[in-house]
Short mmCIF file of C-alpha atoms in Angstrom, two decimals:
data_model
loop_
_atom_site.label_atom_id
_atom_site.label_comp_id
_atom_site.label_asym_id
_atom_site.label_seq_id
_atom_site.Cartn_x
_atom_site.Cartn_y
_atom_site.Cartn_z
CA MET A 1 30.22 7.11 3.43
CA GLU A 2 31.32 6.06 -0.04
CA THR A 3 33.23 3.07 1.36
CA ILE A 4 30.30 1.98 3.51
CA LEU A 5 27.94 2.40 0.54
CA ASN A 6 30.07 0.13 -1.66
CA VAL A 7 30.19 -2.63 0.99
CA VAL A 8 26.45 -2.45 1.69
CA GLN A 9 25.62 -2.52 -2.03
CA LYS A 10 27.63 -5.74 -2.50
CA ILE A 11 25.81 -7.40 0.42
CA ASN A 12 22.46 -6.30 -0.97
CA ALA A 13 23.32 -7.59 -4.43
CA TYR A 14 23.62 -11.15 -3.11
CA LEU A 15 20.60 -10.87 -0.83
CA SER A 16 18.20 -9.36 -3.38
CA ASP A 17 19.44 -11.10 -6.54
CA TYR A 18 19.52 -14.61 -5.12
CA ILE A 19 18.39 -15.28 -1.53
CA LEU A 20 15.42 -12.91 -1.47
CA ILE A 21 13.99 -14.03 -4.80
CA VAL A 22 14.08 -17.69 -3.78
CA LEU A 23 12.63 -17.12 -0.30
CA LEU A 24 9.82 -14.70 -1.17
CA ILE A 25 8.62 -16.37 -4.35
CA GLY A 26 9.11 -19.79 -2.75
CA VAL A 27 7.06 -19.12 0.39
CA GLY A 28 4.44 -17.23 -1.64
CA LEU A 29 4.01 -20.16 -4.03
CA PHE A 30 3.96 -22.63 -1.15
CA TYR A 31 1.15 -20.87 0.72
CA THR A 32 -0.75 -20.09 -2.47
CA VAL A 33 -0.93 -23.81 -3.22
CA LYS A 34 -1.48 -24.84 0.40
CA THR A 35 -4.37 -22.40 0.88
CA ARG A 36 -5.76 -23.20 -2.56
CA PHE A 37 -5.29 -19.61 -3.78
CA VAL A 38 -6.72 -17.95 -0.68
CA GLN A 39 -5.91 -14.54 -2.21
CA VAL A 40 -8.41 -15.28 -4.98
CA ARG A 41 -11.08 -17.35 -3.22
CA CYS A 42 -11.30 -15.15 -0.13
CA PHE A 43 -10.64 -11.78 -1.73
CA GLY A 44 -14.31 -10.78 -1.55
CA GLU A 45 -14.52 -11.84 2.07
CA GLY A 46 -11.49 -9.72 2.90
CA MET A 47 -12.97 -6.66 1.17
CA ARG A 48 -16.22 -7.08 3.11
CA GLN A 49 -14.31 -7.41 6.38
CA VAL A 50 -12.39 -4.20 5.69
CA PHE A 51 -14.95 -1.94 4.06
CA GLY A 52 -18.14 -3.37 5.52
CA ASN A 53 -17.47 -1.70 8.88
CA LEU A 54 -15.14 1.10 7.83
CA SER A 55 -14.78 3.80 10.48
CA LEU A 56 -12.38 6.71 10.85
CA ASN A 57 -13.18 7.02 14.53
CA GLY A 58 -13.18 3.56 16.01
CA LYS A 59 -13.71 2.86 19.69
CA LYS A 60 -10.67 2.84 21.94
CA GLN A 61 -9.74 -0.68 22.94
CA LYS A 62 -8.88 -1.54 26.53
CA GLU A 63 -6.23 -3.81 25.11
CA GLY A 64 -5.15 -4.71 21.60
CA LEU A 65 -6.70 -3.18 18.49
CA SER A 66 -9.86 -3.55 16.47
CA SER A 67 -9.44 -5.46 13.21
CA PHE A 68 -9.57 -2.22 11.18
CA GLN A 69 -7.14 -0.43 13.51
CA ALA A 70 -4.72 -3.33 13.11
CA LEU A 71 -5.08 -3.12 9.32
CA ALA A 72 -4.71 0.68 9.36
CA THR A 73 -1.53 0.34 11.43
CA ALA A 74 -0.24 -2.32 9.03
CA ILE A 75 -1.09 -0.24 5.94
CA ALA A 76 0.45 2.81 7.60
CA ALA A 77 3.69 0.83 7.69
CA GLN A 78 3.23 -0.54 4.16
CA VAL A 79 2.09 2.58 2.31
CA GLY A 80 5.07 4.89 2.57
CA THR A 81 8.14 6.01 0.71
CA GLY A 82 8.24 2.68 -1.12
CA ASN A 83 5.02 3.51 -2.94
CA ILE A 84 6.40 6.71 -4.41
CA VAL A 85 10.21 6.92 -4.23
CA GLY A 86 10.64 3.12 -4.15
CA ALA A 87 8.43 2.59 -7.18
CA CYS A 88 10.28 5.32 -9.08
CA GLY A 89 13.61 3.77 -8.15
CA ALA A 90 12.49 0.35 -9.37
CA ILE A 91 11.34 1.81 -12.71
CA LEU A 92 14.49 3.90 -13.13
CA VAL A 93 16.90 1.01 -12.47
CA GLY A 94 14.88 -1.98 -13.65
CA GLY A 95 12.74 -0.34 -16.32
CA PRO A 96 8.91 -0.25 -16.44
CA GLY A 97 8.94 -4.06 -16.44
CA ALA A 98 10.03 -4.03 -12.78
CA ILE A 99 6.44 -3.10 -11.92
CA PHE A 100 5.22 -6.39 -13.41
CA TRP A 101 7.53 -8.30 -11.05
CA MET A 102 6.31 -6.18 -8.15
CA TRP A 103 2.79 -7.30 -9.05
CA ILE A 104 3.90 -10.94 -9.08
CA ILE A 105 5.56 -10.59 -5.68
CA ALA A 106 2.43 -8.90 -4.32
CA PHE A 107 0.08 -11.58 -5.70
CA PHE A 108 1.97 -14.38 -4.00
CA GLY A 109 2.62 -12.05 -1.07
CA MET A 110 -1.11 -11.91 -0.35
CA ALA A 111 -0.99 -15.62 0.51
CA THR A 112 2.21 -15.08 2.47
CA ILE A 113 0.76 -12.29 4.58
CA TYR A 114 -2.40 -14.32 5.16
CA ALA A 115 -0.21 -17.00 6.74
CA GLU A 116 1.78 -14.42 8.71
CA ALA A 117 -1.38 -12.92 10.21
CA VAL A 118 -2.82 -16.34 11.08
CA LEU A 119 0.43 -17.43 12.75
CA ALA A 120 0.68 -14.13 14.63
CA GLN A 121 -2.86 -14.60 15.95
CA LYS A 122 -2.30 -18.22 16.94
CA THR A 123 0.99 -17.71 18.75
CA ARG A 124 0.30 -14.43 20.53
CA VAL A 125 0.41 -14.47 24.31
CA GLU A 126 -1.76 -12.90 26.99
CA THR A 127 0.15 -11.06 29.72
CA GLU A 128 -0.78 -8.80 32.61
CA GLU A 129 0.17 -5.86 30.41
CA GLY A 130 -2.00 -7.01 27.49
CA VAL A 131 -1.63 -8.99 24.28
CA LYS A 132 1.85 -9.56 22.85
CA GLY A 133 2.53 -11.07 19.45
CA GLY A 134 4.63 -11.07 16.32
CA PRO A 135 7.21 -13.18 14.50
CA VAL A 136 9.46 -13.61 17.54
CA TYR A 137 6.65 -15.57 19.16
CA TYR A 138 5.99 -17.87 16.22
CA ILE A 139 9.73 -18.30 15.63
CA ARG A 140 10.04 -19.56 19.23
CA THR A 141 7.04 -21.82 18.61
CA ALA A 142 8.61 -23.22 15.46
CA PHE A 143 12.08 -23.80 16.87
CA ARG A 144 12.35 -24.85 20.48
CA GLY A 145 15.44 -24.56 22.61
CA ARG A 146 18.58 -22.53 22.05
CA PHE A 147 18.28 -22.37 18.26
CA GLY A 148 14.81 -20.82 18.43
CA LYS A 149 15.95 -18.32 21.04
CA VAL A 150 18.94 -17.25 18.93
CA LEU A 151 16.86 -17.04 15.73
CA ALA A 152 14.15 -14.98 17.45
CA GLY A 153 16.83 -12.71 18.92
CA PHE A 154 18.39 -12.25 15.49
CA PHE A 155 15.00 -11.32 14.03
CA ALA A 156 14.28 -8.89 16.89
CA VAL A 157 17.63 -7.08 16.47
CA ALA A 158 17.21 -6.91 12.67
CA THR A 159 13.69 -5.52 13.11
CA ILE A 160 14.77 -2.83 15.56
CA LEU A 161 17.56 -1.73 13.22
CA ALA A 162 15.52 -2.08 10.01
CA LEU A 163 12.30 -0.44 11.11
CA GLY A 164 12.92 1.58 14.24
CA PHE A 165 16.23 3.11 13.16
CA MET A 166 17.21 2.65 9.47
CA GLY A 167 13.57 2.70 8.31
CA ALA A 168 12.95 5.94 10.20
CA MET A 169 15.96 7.46 8.44
CA VAL A 170 14.84 6.57 4.93
CA GLN A 171 11.35 7.95 5.55
CA SER A 172 12.56 11.25 7.01
CA ASN A 173 15.20 11.49 4.26
CA SER A 174 12.52 11.24 1.58
CA ILE A 175 10.22 13.70 3.36
CA GLY A 176 13.06 16.20 3.69
CA ALA A 177 14.19 15.87 0.07
CA SER A 178 10.68 16.30 -1.34
CA CYS A 179 9.83 19.26 0.89
CA GLU A 180 13.13 20.96 0.03
CA THR A 181 12.36 20.56 -3.68
CA ALA A 182 8.76 21.74 -3.32
CA PHE A 183 8.97 24.47 -0.69
CA GLY A 184 12.67 25.28 -0.33
CA ILE A 185 12.65 24.25 3.34
CA PRO A 186 16.01 22.74 4.37
CA SER A 187 15.66 18.99 4.80
CA TYR A 188 17.12 19.04 8.33
CA VAL A 189 14.39 21.47 9.45
CA VAL A 190 11.75 19.10 8.11
CA GLY A 191 13.50 16.23 9.90
CA ILE A 192 13.31 18.06 13.23
CA VAL A 193 9.59 18.84 12.75
CA VAL A 194 8.82 15.21 11.86
CA ALA A 195 10.78 14.01 14.90
CA ALA A 196 8.79 16.32 17.18
CA LEU A 197 5.44 15.11 15.81
CA CYS A 198 6.51 11.47 16.13
CA ALA A 199 7.69 12.01 19.71
CA PHE A 200 4.23 13.28 20.67
CA ILE A 201 2.56 10.17 19.26
CA PHE A 202 5.20 7.76 20.60
CA LEU A 203 4.54 9.06 24.12
CA GLY A 204 0.82 8.41 23.75
CA GLY A 205 1.32 4.68 23.33
CA ILE A 206 -0.48 2.25 21.05
CA SER A 207 -3.97 3.72 21.58
CA ARG A 208 -2.89 7.14 20.31
CA LEU A 209 -1.02 5.57 17.40
CA ALA A 210 -4.07 3.50 16.38
CA SER A 211 -6.30 6.57 16.63
CA VAL A 212 -3.99 8.52 14.32
CA THR A 213 -3.40 5.80 11.73
CA GLU A 214 -7.08 4.87 11.31
CA LYS A 215 -7.75 8.49 10.30
CA ILE A 216 -4.62 9.24 8.28
CA VAL A 217 -4.48 6.08 6.16
CA PRO A 218 -7.86 6.30 4.33
CA LEU A 219 -7.59 10.07 3.83
CA MET A 220 -4.01 10.12 2.58
CA ALA A 221 -4.60 7.24 0.17
CA GLY A 222 -7.78 8.84 -1.19
CA PHE A 223 -6.09 12.21 -1.71
CA TYR A 224 -3.14 10.68 -3.56
CA LEU A 225 -5.31 8.45 -5.75
CA LEU A 226 -7.50 11.40 -6.72
CA GLY A 227 -4.48 13.37 -7.90
CA GLY A 228 -3.17 10.35 -9.81
CA LEU A 229 -6.50 9.86 -11.55
CA VAL A 230 -6.41 13.47 -12.77
CA VAL A 231 -2.99 12.89 -14.36
CA ILE A 232 -4.15 9.63 -15.95
CA CYS A 233 -7.30 11.24 -17.35
CA VAL A 234 -5.30 14.09 -18.89
CA ASN A 235 -2.93 11.56 -20.51
CA ILE A 236 -5.56 8.87 -21.13
CA THR A 237 -4.39 8.25 -24.70
CA ARG A 238 -1.03 7.07 -23.35
CA LEU A 239 -2.56 4.55 -20.93
CA PRO A 240 -2.48 1.56 -23.33
CA GLU A 241 1.14 2.31 -24.21
CA ALA A 242 2.12 2.58 -20.53
CA VAL A 243 0.46 -0.72 -19.60
CA GLY A 244 2.04 -2.34 -22.65
CA MET A 245 5.49 -1.13 -21.58
CA ILE A 246 5.09 -2.76 -18.16
CA PHE A 247 4.42 -6.16 -19.75
CA ARG A 248 6.81 -5.79 -22.69
CA TYR A 249 9.80 -4.71 -20.64
CA ALA A 250 9.12 -7.35 -18.00
CA PHE A 251 10.23 -10.01 -20.49
CA ALA A 252 12.49 -7.93 -22.76
CA PRO A 253 14.09 -5.43 -20.36
CA GLN A 254 17.28 -5.23 -22.41
CA ALA A 255 15.32 -3.17 -24.96
CA ILE A 256 15.31 -0.24 -22.53
CA LEU A 257 18.09 -1.07 -20.05
CA GLY A 258 20.68 -2.02 -22.65
CA GLY A 259 23.27 -4.78 -22.22
CA GLY A 260 22.56 -8.49 -22.53
CA PHE A 261 19.25 -10.17 -21.80
CA GLY A 262 20.58 -12.04 -18.75
CA TYR A 263 21.80 -8.93 -16.98
CA ALA A 264 18.69 -6.93 -17.88
CA ILE A 265 16.17 -9.57 -16.74
CA LYS A 266 18.06 -10.09 -13.47
CA THR A 267 18.02 -6.34 -12.87
CA ALA A 268 14.29 -6.03 -13.60
CA ILE A 269 13.34 -8.97 -11.40
CA SER A 270 15.65 -8.07 -8.50
CA GLN A 271 14.36 -4.48 -8.49
CA GLY A 272 10.79 -5.76 -8.50
CA VAL A 273 11.48 -8.15 -5.62
CA LYS A 274 13.55 -5.72 -3.53
CA ARG A 275 11.26 -2.74 -3.95
CA GLY A 276 8.20 -5.00 -3.73
CA LEU A 277 9.36 -6.18 -0.32
CA PHE A 278 9.99 -2.61 0.82
CA SER A 279 6.53 -1.61 -0.37
CA ASN A 280 4.13 -4.40 0.66
CA GLU A 281 6.33 -6.06 3.34
CA ALA A 282 4.79 -9.52 2.80
CA GLY A 283 7.23 -12.12 4.10
CA MET A 284 9.33 -9.55 5.95
CA GLY A 285 7.66 -10.11 9.30
CA SER A 286 6.77 -6.49 10.03
CA THR A 287 2.97 -6.27 9.76
CA PRO A 288 2.25 -9.45 11.81
CA HIS A 289 3.08 -7.32 14.85
CA ALA A 290 -0.09 -5.30 14.18
CA HIS A 291 -2.26 -8.22 13.11
CA ALA A 292 -1.37 -10.12 16.29
CA LEU A 293 -3.04 -7.36 18.34
CA ALA A 294 -6.37 -7.47 16.47
CA LYS A 295 -9.43 -8.59 18.41
CA VAL A 296 -11.18 -10.97 16.00
CA LYS A 297 -13.30 -14.12 16.20
CA ASN A 298 -10.68 -16.36 14.62
CA PRO A 299 -7.23 -16.06 13.01
CA HIS A 300 -8.61 -16.58 9.51
CA GLU A 301 -10.68 -13.41 9.84
CA GLN A 302 -7.56 -11.29 10.36
CA GLY A 303 -5.71 -13.26 7.69
CA VAL A 304 -8.09 -12.18 4.93
CA VAL A 305 -8.01 -8.60 6.24
CA ALA A 306 -4.20 -8.66 6.03
CA MET A 307 -4.39 -9.70 2.37
CA ILE A 308 -6.31 -6.55 1.53
CA GLY A 309 -3.47 -4.49 2.96
CA VAL A 310 -1.07 -5.89 0.34
CA PHE A 311 -3.67 -5.40 -2.40
CA ILE A 312 -4.22 -1.73 -1.49
CA ASP A 313 -0.51 -1.08 -1.12
CA THR A 314 0.67 -2.57 -4.41
CA PHE A 315 -2.22 -3.01 -6.82
CA VAL A 316 -3.81 0.34 -5.97
CA VAL A 317 -1.40 2.93 -4.55
CA LEU A 318 1.90 1.75 -6.06
CA THR A 319 0.29 1.03 -9.43
CA MET A 320 -1.06 4.56 -9.48
CA THR A 321 2.48 5.91 -9.05
CA ALA A 322 3.79 3.59 -11.76
CA LEU A 323 1.16 4.57 -14.31
CA VAL A 324 1.57 8.29 -13.66
CA VAL A 325 5.36 8.07 -14.00
CA ILE A 326 5.40 5.79 -17.06
CA MET A 327 2.66 7.72 -18.89
CA THR A 328 4.37 11.09 -18.43
CA LEU A 329 8.11 10.24 -18.44
CA TYR A 330 8.38 7.13 -20.63
CA ALA A 331 5.40 6.90 -22.99
CA GLY A 332 5.00 9.23 -25.96
CA ASN A 333 8.74 9.93 -26.30
CA GLY A 334 8.99 11.16 -22.73
CA PRO A 335 12.32 12.32 -21.25
CA LEU A 336 13.16 8.77 -20.06
CA ALA A 337 11.96 6.88 -23.14
CA ALA A 338 15.58 6.13 -24.08
CA GLY A 339 16.29 4.41 -20.78
CA PRO A 340 17.93 5.18 -17.42
CA GLU A 341 20.94 6.87 -19.04
CA ALA A 342 18.68 9.77 -19.98
CA ALA A 343 17.83 10.51 -16.34
CA ALA A 344 20.99 12.48 -15.59
CA GLY A 345 20.51 14.73 -18.61
CA ALA A 346 16.89 15.36 -17.63
CA GLY A 347 17.85 16.08 -14.00
CA LEU A 348 15.76 13.16 -12.75
CA ASP A 349 16.36 10.59 -10.04
CA LYS A 350 14.10 8.42 -7.89
CA THR A 351 13.52 11.23 -5.38
CA ASN A 352 12.02 13.70 -7.87
CA MET A 353 10.58 11.50 -10.64
CA ALA A 354 7.07 11.49 -9.15
CA GLN A 355 7.17 15.25 -8.64
CA SER A 356 8.21 15.73 -12.25
CA ALA A 357 5.41 13.41 -13.42
CA PHE A 358 2.68 15.25 -11.50
CA SER A 359 4.15 18.63 -12.47
CA SER A 360 3.58 17.78 -16.14
CA VAL A 361 -0.12 18.31 -15.47
CA PHE A 362 -0.36 20.46 -12.34
CA THR A 363 2.60 22.81 -13.07
CA ALA A 364 5.89 22.60 -11.19
CA SER A 365 4.89 24.39 -7.99
CA ILE A 366 1.60 22.53 -7.53
CA GLY A 367 2.94 19.15 -8.67
CA ASN A 368 5.99 19.33 -6.41
CA GLY A 369 3.87 20.46 -3.50
CA PHE A 370 1.24 17.77 -4.06
CA VAL A 371 3.80 14.94 -4.00
CA ALA A 372 5.63 16.47 -1.04
CA VAL A 373 2.43 16.63 1.03
CA CYS A 374 1.42 13.08 0.08
CA LEU A 375 4.90 11.76 0.76
CA PHE A 376 4.93 13.55 4.10
CA PHE A 377 1.82 11.71 5.29
CA PHE A 378 2.82 8.40 3.70
CA ALA A 379 6.28 8.42 5.26
CA PHE A 380 5.08 9.88 8.57
CA SER A 381 2.51 7.13 9.02
CA THR A 382 5.13 4.51 8.14
CA ILE A 383 7.46 5.83 10.84
CA LEU A 384 4.63 5.46 13.35
CA GLY A 385 3.86 1.88 12.37
CA TRP A 386 7.48 0.80 12.16
CA ASN A 387 8.30 2.38 15.51
CA LEU A 388 5.59 0.26 17.15
CA PHE A 389 6.92 -2.92 15.53
CA GLY A 390 10.45 -2.13 16.68
CA LYS A 391 9.26 -1.37 20.21
CA ILE A 392 7.51 -4.74 20.48
CA ASN A 393 10.85 -6.41 19.75
CA VAL A 394 12.72 -4.18 22.19
CA GLU A 395 10.29 -5.25 24.92
CA TYR A 396 10.80 -8.88 23.92
CA LEU A 397 14.60 -8.61 24.20
CA PHE A 398 14.54 -6.62 27.44
CA ALA A 399 11.56 -8.25 29.15
CA GLY A 400 12.95 -7.45 32.61
CA LYS A 401 13.36 -3.73 31.94
CA LYS A 402 10.65 -2.96 29.40
CA LYS A 403 9.91 0.58 30.51
CA LEU A 404 13.52 1.76 30.51
CA ALA A 405 14.34 -0.07 27.28
CA GLY A 406 11.24 1.34 25.59
CA THR A 407 12.16 4.88 26.61
CA VAL A 408 15.76 4.55 25.40
CA TYR A 409 14.51 3.03 22.13
CA SER A 410 12.06 5.89 21.51
CA VAL A 411 14.74 8.53 22.16
CA LEU A 412 17.16 6.79 19.77
CA ALA A 413 14.43 6.42 17.14
CA ILE A 414 13.72 10.16 17.29
CA GLY A 415 17.44 10.81 16.87
CA PHE A 416 17.56 8.59 13.78
CA ILE A 417 14.60 10.46 12.28
CA VAL A 418 16.61 13.68 12.50
CA LEU A 419 19.82 11.97 11.32
CA GLY A 420 18.10 10.63 8.20
CA SER A 421 17.46 14.15 6.95
CA PHE A 422 21.22 14.81 6.89
CA LEU A 423 22.56 11.63 5.27
CA SER A 424 23.09 10.57 1.66
CA ASN A 425 19.87 9.33 0.11
CA GLU A 426 21.55 6.35 -1.54
CA LEU A 427 23.29 5.16 1.64
CA VAL A 428 20.10 5.41 3.69
CA TRP A 429 18.17 3.29 1.18
CA GLU A 430 20.89 0.64 0.94
CA LEU A 431 21.20 0.28 4.74
CA THR A 432 17.43 -0.09 5.06
CA ASP A 433 17.36 -2.72 2.31
CA THR A 434 20.05 -4.75 4.10
CA PHE A 435 18.21 -5.07 7.38
CA ASN A 436 14.80 -5.49 5.70
CA GLN A 437 16.18 -8.45 3.80
CA LEU A 438 17.82 -9.96 6.89
CA MET A 439 14.39 -9.97 8.59
CA VAL A 440 13.02 -12.20 5.84
CA ILE A 441 15.33 -15.14 6.53
CA PRO A 442 14.22 -16.17 10.07
CA ASN A 443 10.62 -15.14 9.36
CA VAL A 444 10.30 -17.40 6.30
CA MET A 445 12.08 -20.27 8.08
CA ALA A 446 9.47 -20.19 10.84
CA MET A 447 6.60 -19.87 8.37
CA ILE A 448 7.67 -23.03 6.57
CA ALA A 449 8.21 -24.90 9.85
CA LEU A 450 4.71 -23.93 11.08
CA ALA A 451 2.88 -24.66 7.83
CA GLY A 452 0.63 -27.10 9.68
CA MET A 453 -0.77 -24.23 11.77
CA VAL A 454 -2.21 -22.53 8.69
CA PRO A 455 -4.91 -25.05 7.78
CA VAL A 456 -7.37 -24.83 4.95
CA VAL A 457 -10.51 -26.96 4.74
CA ARG A 458 -13.30 -27.21 2.26
CA ALA A 459 -15.73 -24.34 2.03
CA GLY A 460 -18.88 -24.61 4.06
CA LYS A 461 -17.46 -26.40 7.09
CA LYS A 462 -18.71 -24.46 10.10
CA LYS A 463 -17.96 -24.59 13.80
CA LYS A 464 -20.83 -25.49 16.10
CA ALA A 465 -22.56 -22.74 18.02
CA GLY A 466 -20.88 -22.03 21.34
CA GLN A 467 -17.80 -24.05 20.48
CA GLU A 468 -14.36 -23.08 19.32
CA ALA A 469 -13.46 -24.59 15.99
CA PRO A 470 -10.41 -26.86 16.16
CA ALA A 471 -7.44 -25.68 14.13
CA GLU A 472 -8.09 -28.00 11.22
CA GLU A 473 -11.65 -26.75 10.90
CA GLU A 474 -11.01 -23.06 10.42
CA THR A 475 -12.87 -22.33 7.24
CA VAL A 476 -11.56 -20.12 4.45
CA ALA A 477 -14.88 -19.30 2.87
#
């Protein structure tokens, strides 16, 4: 395992420090300019679309999903381990300033995910079995012939490995570790229980999954945010210092990480980008699978809804984790105020930092239990969403034997959920990062090639009653 870990870490270093930064920031900037800051101008519209018709018990769809069910499925995939363990890992390795770079990635990522959702809607296909859509379909649209087929196949394989298998491992690994810390339950026992629950939902198909996620997502987020607010209120005097540390160490990370400025700033930015991708998934090509299935009037409508998913994931849930951790462990001469070197002496790592932070207010037993329960639902819902995205790609690759391939995939996915609870935490995270990052490459290539399919026109241009608006007349306001 140690040998494999070293190899994977070297691969990830090149992907996250160089390729990923260029691709994610580049495509985010491109679509921000092209859409004339759609994440700002249409933010209110997106919030109205999401919360104007909020329901925890939506109607079952004969095919596809409602717009909110699609968003709930997407957020279920986004809001997971990355919002708790991932955020803690970014802060521990890259300093509090890594959170600033996660915000930057998320801001541009809102424009990126808008484009992903629009492209997924426009390139989805109607079949006898229902609606099918996702990046493989817009990759084939962008690149015709053999190259497009190979690129789509590469993306599909990377997605199956990243989300269906490796992603399931990292989620179950984090659930097991937190529950073992909080309740003393062996992690492998937790892994088996999670696998059994997932198997029940997998067998119920997309309608059961949508029904579960639309209920779990709002409740789990609300419960976690309420607990975070209590910690912030108790430590309210440290809030200005915590916010200041995020901005100060974003541009002077060497002050807390040590070493030279070049190394420190690269570490802070790469951690922000890598963990930002794992958290909000904008540009990765995962959530378009859900947004493609939404039944909406036009692609733009689902695009603005998709933006809100990134906002909730990063600017609300992840920021809550960051503030709680920084206020209790870094600010006010906390145990990590001296930098990451102090973590070992304090018995802290990315898997228990959040539990330690909440325990500073709620006591150890309650704080550990609170984070374990929240992480259980966060990671559980992510496994559900990611399994669906992987299955869509399995069915694409094995179009002639969808039923058999889908069954084999589900059985293997359940096995990986159990396996994740046994493996090294560090190795599981690094393997997941590798395949997550490989997904970005073909997805971003197709997004740039299909830029003309994500049009933006002046506000106020409306389609005539009874007519479909041509592509260039889809309004953004």
